[in-house]
Tab-separated table of C-alpha atoms in Angstrom:
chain	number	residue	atom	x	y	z
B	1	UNK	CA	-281.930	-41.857	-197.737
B	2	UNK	CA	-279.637	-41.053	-200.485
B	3	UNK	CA	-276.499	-43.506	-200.902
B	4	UNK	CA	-274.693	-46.364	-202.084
B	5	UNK	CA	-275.372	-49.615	-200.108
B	6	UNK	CA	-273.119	-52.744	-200.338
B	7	UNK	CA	-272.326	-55.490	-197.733
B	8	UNK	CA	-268.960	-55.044	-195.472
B	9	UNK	CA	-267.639	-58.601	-196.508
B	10	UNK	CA	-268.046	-61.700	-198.556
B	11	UNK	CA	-266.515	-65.216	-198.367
B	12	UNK	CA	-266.131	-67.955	-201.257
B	13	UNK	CA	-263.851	-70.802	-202.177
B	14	UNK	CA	-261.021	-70.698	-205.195
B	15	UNK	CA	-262.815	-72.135	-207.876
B	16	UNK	CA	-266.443	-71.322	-207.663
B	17	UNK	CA	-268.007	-67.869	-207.530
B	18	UNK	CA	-268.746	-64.538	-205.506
B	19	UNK	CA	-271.298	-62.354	-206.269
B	20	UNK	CA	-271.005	-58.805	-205.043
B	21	UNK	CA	-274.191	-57.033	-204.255
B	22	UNK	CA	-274.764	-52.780	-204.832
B	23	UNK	CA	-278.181	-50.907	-203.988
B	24	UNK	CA	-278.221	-47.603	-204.431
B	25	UNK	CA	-280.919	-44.493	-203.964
B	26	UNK	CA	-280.004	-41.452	-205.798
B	27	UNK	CA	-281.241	-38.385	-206.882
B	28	UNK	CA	-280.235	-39.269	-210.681
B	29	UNK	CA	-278.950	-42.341	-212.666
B	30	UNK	CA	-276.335	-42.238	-215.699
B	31	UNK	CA	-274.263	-44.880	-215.144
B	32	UNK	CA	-272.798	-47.382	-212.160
B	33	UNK	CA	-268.791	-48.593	-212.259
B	34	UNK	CA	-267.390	-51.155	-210.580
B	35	UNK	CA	-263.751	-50.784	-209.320
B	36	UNK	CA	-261.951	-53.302	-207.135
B	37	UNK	CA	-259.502	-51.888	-204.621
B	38	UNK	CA	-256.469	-53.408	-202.945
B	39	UNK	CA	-255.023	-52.689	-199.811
B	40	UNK	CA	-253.172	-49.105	-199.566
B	41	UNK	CA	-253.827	-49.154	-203.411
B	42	UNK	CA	-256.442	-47.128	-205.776
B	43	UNK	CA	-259.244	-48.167	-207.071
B	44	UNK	CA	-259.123	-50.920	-211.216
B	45	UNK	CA	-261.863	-49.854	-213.189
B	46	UNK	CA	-263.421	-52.631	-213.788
B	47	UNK	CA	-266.992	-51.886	-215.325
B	48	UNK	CA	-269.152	-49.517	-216.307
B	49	UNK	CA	-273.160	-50.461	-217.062
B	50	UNK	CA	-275.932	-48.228	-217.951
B	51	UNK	CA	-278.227	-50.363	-219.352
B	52	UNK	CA	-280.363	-53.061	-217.734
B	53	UNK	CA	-279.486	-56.573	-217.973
B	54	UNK	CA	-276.166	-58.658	-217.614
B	55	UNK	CA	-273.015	-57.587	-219.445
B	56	UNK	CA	-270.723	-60.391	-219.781
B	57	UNK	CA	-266.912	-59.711	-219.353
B	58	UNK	CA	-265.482	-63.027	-218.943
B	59	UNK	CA	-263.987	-63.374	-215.620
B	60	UNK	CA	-266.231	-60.272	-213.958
B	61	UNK	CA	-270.065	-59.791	-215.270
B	62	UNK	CA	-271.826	-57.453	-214.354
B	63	UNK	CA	-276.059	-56.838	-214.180
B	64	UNK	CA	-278.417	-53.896	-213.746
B	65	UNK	CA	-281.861	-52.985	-212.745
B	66	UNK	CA	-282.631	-49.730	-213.066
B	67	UNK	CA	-285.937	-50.089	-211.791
B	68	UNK	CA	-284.852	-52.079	-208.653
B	69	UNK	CA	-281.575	-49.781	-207.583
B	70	UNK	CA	-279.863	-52.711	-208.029
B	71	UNK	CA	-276.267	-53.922	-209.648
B	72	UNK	CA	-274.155	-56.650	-208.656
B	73	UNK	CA	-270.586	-58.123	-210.284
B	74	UNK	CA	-270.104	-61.493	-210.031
B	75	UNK	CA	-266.153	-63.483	-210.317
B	76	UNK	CA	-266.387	-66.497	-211.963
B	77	UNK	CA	-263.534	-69.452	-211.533
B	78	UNK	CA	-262.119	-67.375	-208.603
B	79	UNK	CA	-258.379	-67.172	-207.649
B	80	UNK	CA	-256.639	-66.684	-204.387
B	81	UNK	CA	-255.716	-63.218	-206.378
B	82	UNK	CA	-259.447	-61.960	-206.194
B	83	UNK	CA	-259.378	-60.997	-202.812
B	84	UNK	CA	-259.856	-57.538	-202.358
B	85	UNK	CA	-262.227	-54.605	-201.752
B	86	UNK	CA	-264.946	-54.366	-204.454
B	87	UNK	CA	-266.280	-50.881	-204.873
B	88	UNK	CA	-269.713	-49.741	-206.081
B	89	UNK	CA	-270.053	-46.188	-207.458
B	90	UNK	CA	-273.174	-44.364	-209.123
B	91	UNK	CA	-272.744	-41.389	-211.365
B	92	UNK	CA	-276.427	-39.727	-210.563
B	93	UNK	CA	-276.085	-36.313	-213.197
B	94	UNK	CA	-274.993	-36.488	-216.811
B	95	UNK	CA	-272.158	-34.695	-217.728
B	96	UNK	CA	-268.828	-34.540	-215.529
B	97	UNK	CA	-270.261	-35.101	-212.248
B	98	UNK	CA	-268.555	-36.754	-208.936
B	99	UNK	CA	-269.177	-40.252	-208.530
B	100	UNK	CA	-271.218	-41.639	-205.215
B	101	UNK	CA	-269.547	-44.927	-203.658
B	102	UNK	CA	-270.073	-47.296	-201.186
B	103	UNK	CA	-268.097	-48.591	-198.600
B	104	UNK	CA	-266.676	-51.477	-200.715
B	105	UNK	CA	-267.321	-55.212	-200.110
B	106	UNK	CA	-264.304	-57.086	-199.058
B	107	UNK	CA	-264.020	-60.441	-200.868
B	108	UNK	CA	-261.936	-63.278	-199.104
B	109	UNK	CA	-261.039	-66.333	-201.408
B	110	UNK	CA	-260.096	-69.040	-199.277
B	111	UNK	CA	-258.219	-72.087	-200.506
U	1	UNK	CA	-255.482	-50.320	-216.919
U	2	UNK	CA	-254.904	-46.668	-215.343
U	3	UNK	CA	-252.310	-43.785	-216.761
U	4	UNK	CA	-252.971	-41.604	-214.474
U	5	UNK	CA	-249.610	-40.335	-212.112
U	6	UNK	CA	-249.796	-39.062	-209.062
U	7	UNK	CA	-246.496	-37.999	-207.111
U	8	UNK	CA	-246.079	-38.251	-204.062
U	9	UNK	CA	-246.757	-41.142	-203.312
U	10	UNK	CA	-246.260	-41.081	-199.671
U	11	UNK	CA	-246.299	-37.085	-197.793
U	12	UNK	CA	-245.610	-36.611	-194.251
U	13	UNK	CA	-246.319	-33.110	-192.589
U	14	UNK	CA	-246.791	-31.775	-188.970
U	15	UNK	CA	-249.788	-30.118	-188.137
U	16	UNK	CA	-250.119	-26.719	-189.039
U	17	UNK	CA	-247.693	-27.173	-192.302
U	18	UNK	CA	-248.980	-26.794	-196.170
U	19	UNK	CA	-249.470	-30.512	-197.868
U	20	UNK	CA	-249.094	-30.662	-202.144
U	21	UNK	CA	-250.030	-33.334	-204.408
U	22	UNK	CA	-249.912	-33.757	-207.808
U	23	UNK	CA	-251.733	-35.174	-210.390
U	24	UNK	CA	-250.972	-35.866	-214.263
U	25	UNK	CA	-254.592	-37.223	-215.997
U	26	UNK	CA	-254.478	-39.280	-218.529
U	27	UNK	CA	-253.683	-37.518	-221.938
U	28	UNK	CA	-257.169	-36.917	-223.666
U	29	UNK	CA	-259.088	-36.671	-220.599
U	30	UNK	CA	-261.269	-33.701	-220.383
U	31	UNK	CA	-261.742	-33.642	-216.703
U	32	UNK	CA	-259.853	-34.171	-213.471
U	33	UNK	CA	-261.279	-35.226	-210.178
U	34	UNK	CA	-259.745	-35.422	-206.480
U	35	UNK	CA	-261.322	-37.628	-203.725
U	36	UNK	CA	-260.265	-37.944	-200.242
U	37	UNK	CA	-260.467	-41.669	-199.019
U	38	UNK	CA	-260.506	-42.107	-194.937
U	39	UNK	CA	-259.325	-45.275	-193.157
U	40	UNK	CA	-263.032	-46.140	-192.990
U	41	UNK	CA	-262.828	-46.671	-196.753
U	42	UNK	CA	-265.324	-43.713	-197.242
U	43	UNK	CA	-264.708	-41.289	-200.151
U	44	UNK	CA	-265.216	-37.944	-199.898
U	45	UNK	CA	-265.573	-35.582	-203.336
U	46	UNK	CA	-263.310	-32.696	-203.413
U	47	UNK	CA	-263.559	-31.121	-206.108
U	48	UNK	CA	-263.089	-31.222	-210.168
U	49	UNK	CA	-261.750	-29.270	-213.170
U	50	UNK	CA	-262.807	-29.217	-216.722
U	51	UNK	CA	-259.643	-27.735	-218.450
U	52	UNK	CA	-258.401	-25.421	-216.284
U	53	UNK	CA	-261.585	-24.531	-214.452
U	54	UNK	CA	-263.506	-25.358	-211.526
U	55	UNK	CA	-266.637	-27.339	-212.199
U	56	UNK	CA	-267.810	-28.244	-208.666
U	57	UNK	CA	-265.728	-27.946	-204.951
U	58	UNK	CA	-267.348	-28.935	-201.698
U	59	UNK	CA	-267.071	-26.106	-199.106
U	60	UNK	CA	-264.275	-27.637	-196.912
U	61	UNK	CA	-262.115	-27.564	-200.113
U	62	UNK	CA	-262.608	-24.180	-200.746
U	63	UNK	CA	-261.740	-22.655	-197.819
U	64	UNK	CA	-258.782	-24.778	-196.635
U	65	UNK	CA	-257.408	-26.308	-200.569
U	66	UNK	CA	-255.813	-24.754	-203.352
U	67	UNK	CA	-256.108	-26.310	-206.821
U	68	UNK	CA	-255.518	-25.613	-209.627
U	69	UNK	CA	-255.042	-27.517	-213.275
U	70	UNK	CA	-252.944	-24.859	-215.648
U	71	UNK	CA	-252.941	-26.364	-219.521
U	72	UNK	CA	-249.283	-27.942	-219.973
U	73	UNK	CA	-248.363	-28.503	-215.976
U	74	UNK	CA	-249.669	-30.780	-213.598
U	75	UNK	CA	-252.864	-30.518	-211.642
U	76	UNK	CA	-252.587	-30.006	-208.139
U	77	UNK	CA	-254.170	-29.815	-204.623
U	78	UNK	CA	-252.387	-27.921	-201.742
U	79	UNK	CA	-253.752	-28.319	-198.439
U	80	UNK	CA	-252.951	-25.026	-196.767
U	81	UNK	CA	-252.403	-25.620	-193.003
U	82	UNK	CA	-252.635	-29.351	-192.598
U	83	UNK	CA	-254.803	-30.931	-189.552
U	84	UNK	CA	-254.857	-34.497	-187.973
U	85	UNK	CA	-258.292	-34.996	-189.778
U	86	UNK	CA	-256.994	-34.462	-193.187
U	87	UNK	CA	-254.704	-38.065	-192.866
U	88	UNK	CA	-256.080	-39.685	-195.991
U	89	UNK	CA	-255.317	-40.859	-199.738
U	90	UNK	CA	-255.898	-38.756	-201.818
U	91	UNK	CA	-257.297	-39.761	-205.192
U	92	UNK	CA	-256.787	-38.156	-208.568
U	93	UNK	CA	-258.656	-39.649	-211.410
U	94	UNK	CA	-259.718	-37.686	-214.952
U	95	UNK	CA	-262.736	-38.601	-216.856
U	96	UNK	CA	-263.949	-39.759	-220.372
U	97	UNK	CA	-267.405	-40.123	-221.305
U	98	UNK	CA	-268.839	-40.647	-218.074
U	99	UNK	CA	-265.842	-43.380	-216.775
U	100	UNK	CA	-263.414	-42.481	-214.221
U	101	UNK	CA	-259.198	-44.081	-213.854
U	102	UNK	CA	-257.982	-43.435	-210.851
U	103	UNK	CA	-253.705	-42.612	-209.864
U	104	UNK	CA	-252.113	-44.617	-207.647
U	105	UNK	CA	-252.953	-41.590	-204.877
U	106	UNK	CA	-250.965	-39.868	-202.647
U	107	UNK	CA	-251.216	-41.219	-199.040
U	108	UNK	CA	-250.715	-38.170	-196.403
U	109	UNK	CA	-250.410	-38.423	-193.014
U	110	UNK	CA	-250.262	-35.242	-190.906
U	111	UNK	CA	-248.355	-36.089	-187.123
């Protein structure tokens, strides 16, 4: 069906790395953002990727596949701080159209 | 990263009772979007404006909302008779070339 698919929660350590995982099946593609989301708060903007590949932005990256309905962010050198909901949302028409998100993935840093 | 204001930030109403937020986009920004976010983290599209008109509304909004976004005033939403259901945040956010800020929301909770 149509939608934005990411996994509930995720667990990693201070000082390594989470990656955050987005599928999506829509009726269009122009664009995916990332936005991460704290509790009772609205959503950082974080990313925006059209294009295929990995787009480096120091302490979040972020890659595409276009072919594979795929996307994922990835923290680097986490912090306690980086625990929050990460959001996935596809714009599928060009022009001003309303974004489609998933649930969010809820990353827990542990010490 | 966000300049988008949203006021109030916290609305309490009874059942029954009219419910309005509003929302100042970020200067520039040609087009203004309000989601509804549940406690299940689940956004819902409500409807956006390009100036002062309506690009796209889902049905519920249109028969139980009034927006509006008049040129030199705030953009608001004005939920008519308020139900139980409609306890949300409510997320402004305007638009540039395809990326979307979000305001701090306006959390409601209808008793």
């Amino acid at each position: 069906g149509q939608g934005v698919e990411q996994p509930a929660k995720l667990m990693s350590v201070e000082g390594t790395f989470a990656r955050v995982n987005c599928t999506y099946s829509t009726s269009g593609f122009n664009g995916l953002s990332w936005y991460q989301q704290r509790e009772g708060q609205a959503p950082v903007f974080l990313s925006y990727v059209v294009l295929d590949g990995l787009k480096d932005s120091g302490h979040f990256s972020t890659f595409l596949s276009r072919s594979n309905g795929y996307s994922y962010l990835l923290l680097t050198e986490l912090q306690i701080k980086d625990s929050a909901s990460y959001l996935c949302a596809v714009r599928p028409d060009s022009g001003y159209n309303k974004l489609t998100f998933g649930k969010g993935t809820v990353l827990l840093v542990s010490p | 990263n966000s300049k988008v204001i949203q006021t109030p930030r916290y609305l309490v109403k009874g059942q029954g009772q009219k419910a309005k937020m509003r929302c100042i986009p970020e200067k520039g920004h040609p087009v203004v979007f309000w989601y509804q976010q549940n406690k299940n983290n689940e956004f819902k599209f409500l409807i956006n404006f390009q100036n002062q008109e309506v690009l796209q509304q889902i049905d519920m909004t249109e028969k139980r909302f009034s927006a509006e976004c008049p040129s030199n005033s705030p953009c608001s939403l004005e939920i008519q008779s308020s139900e139980a259901g409609d306890s949300a945040l409510y997320l402004c956010a305007s638009s540039l070339q395809g990326t979307q800020y979000f305001g701090p929301g306006t959390r409601l909770l209808v008793l």
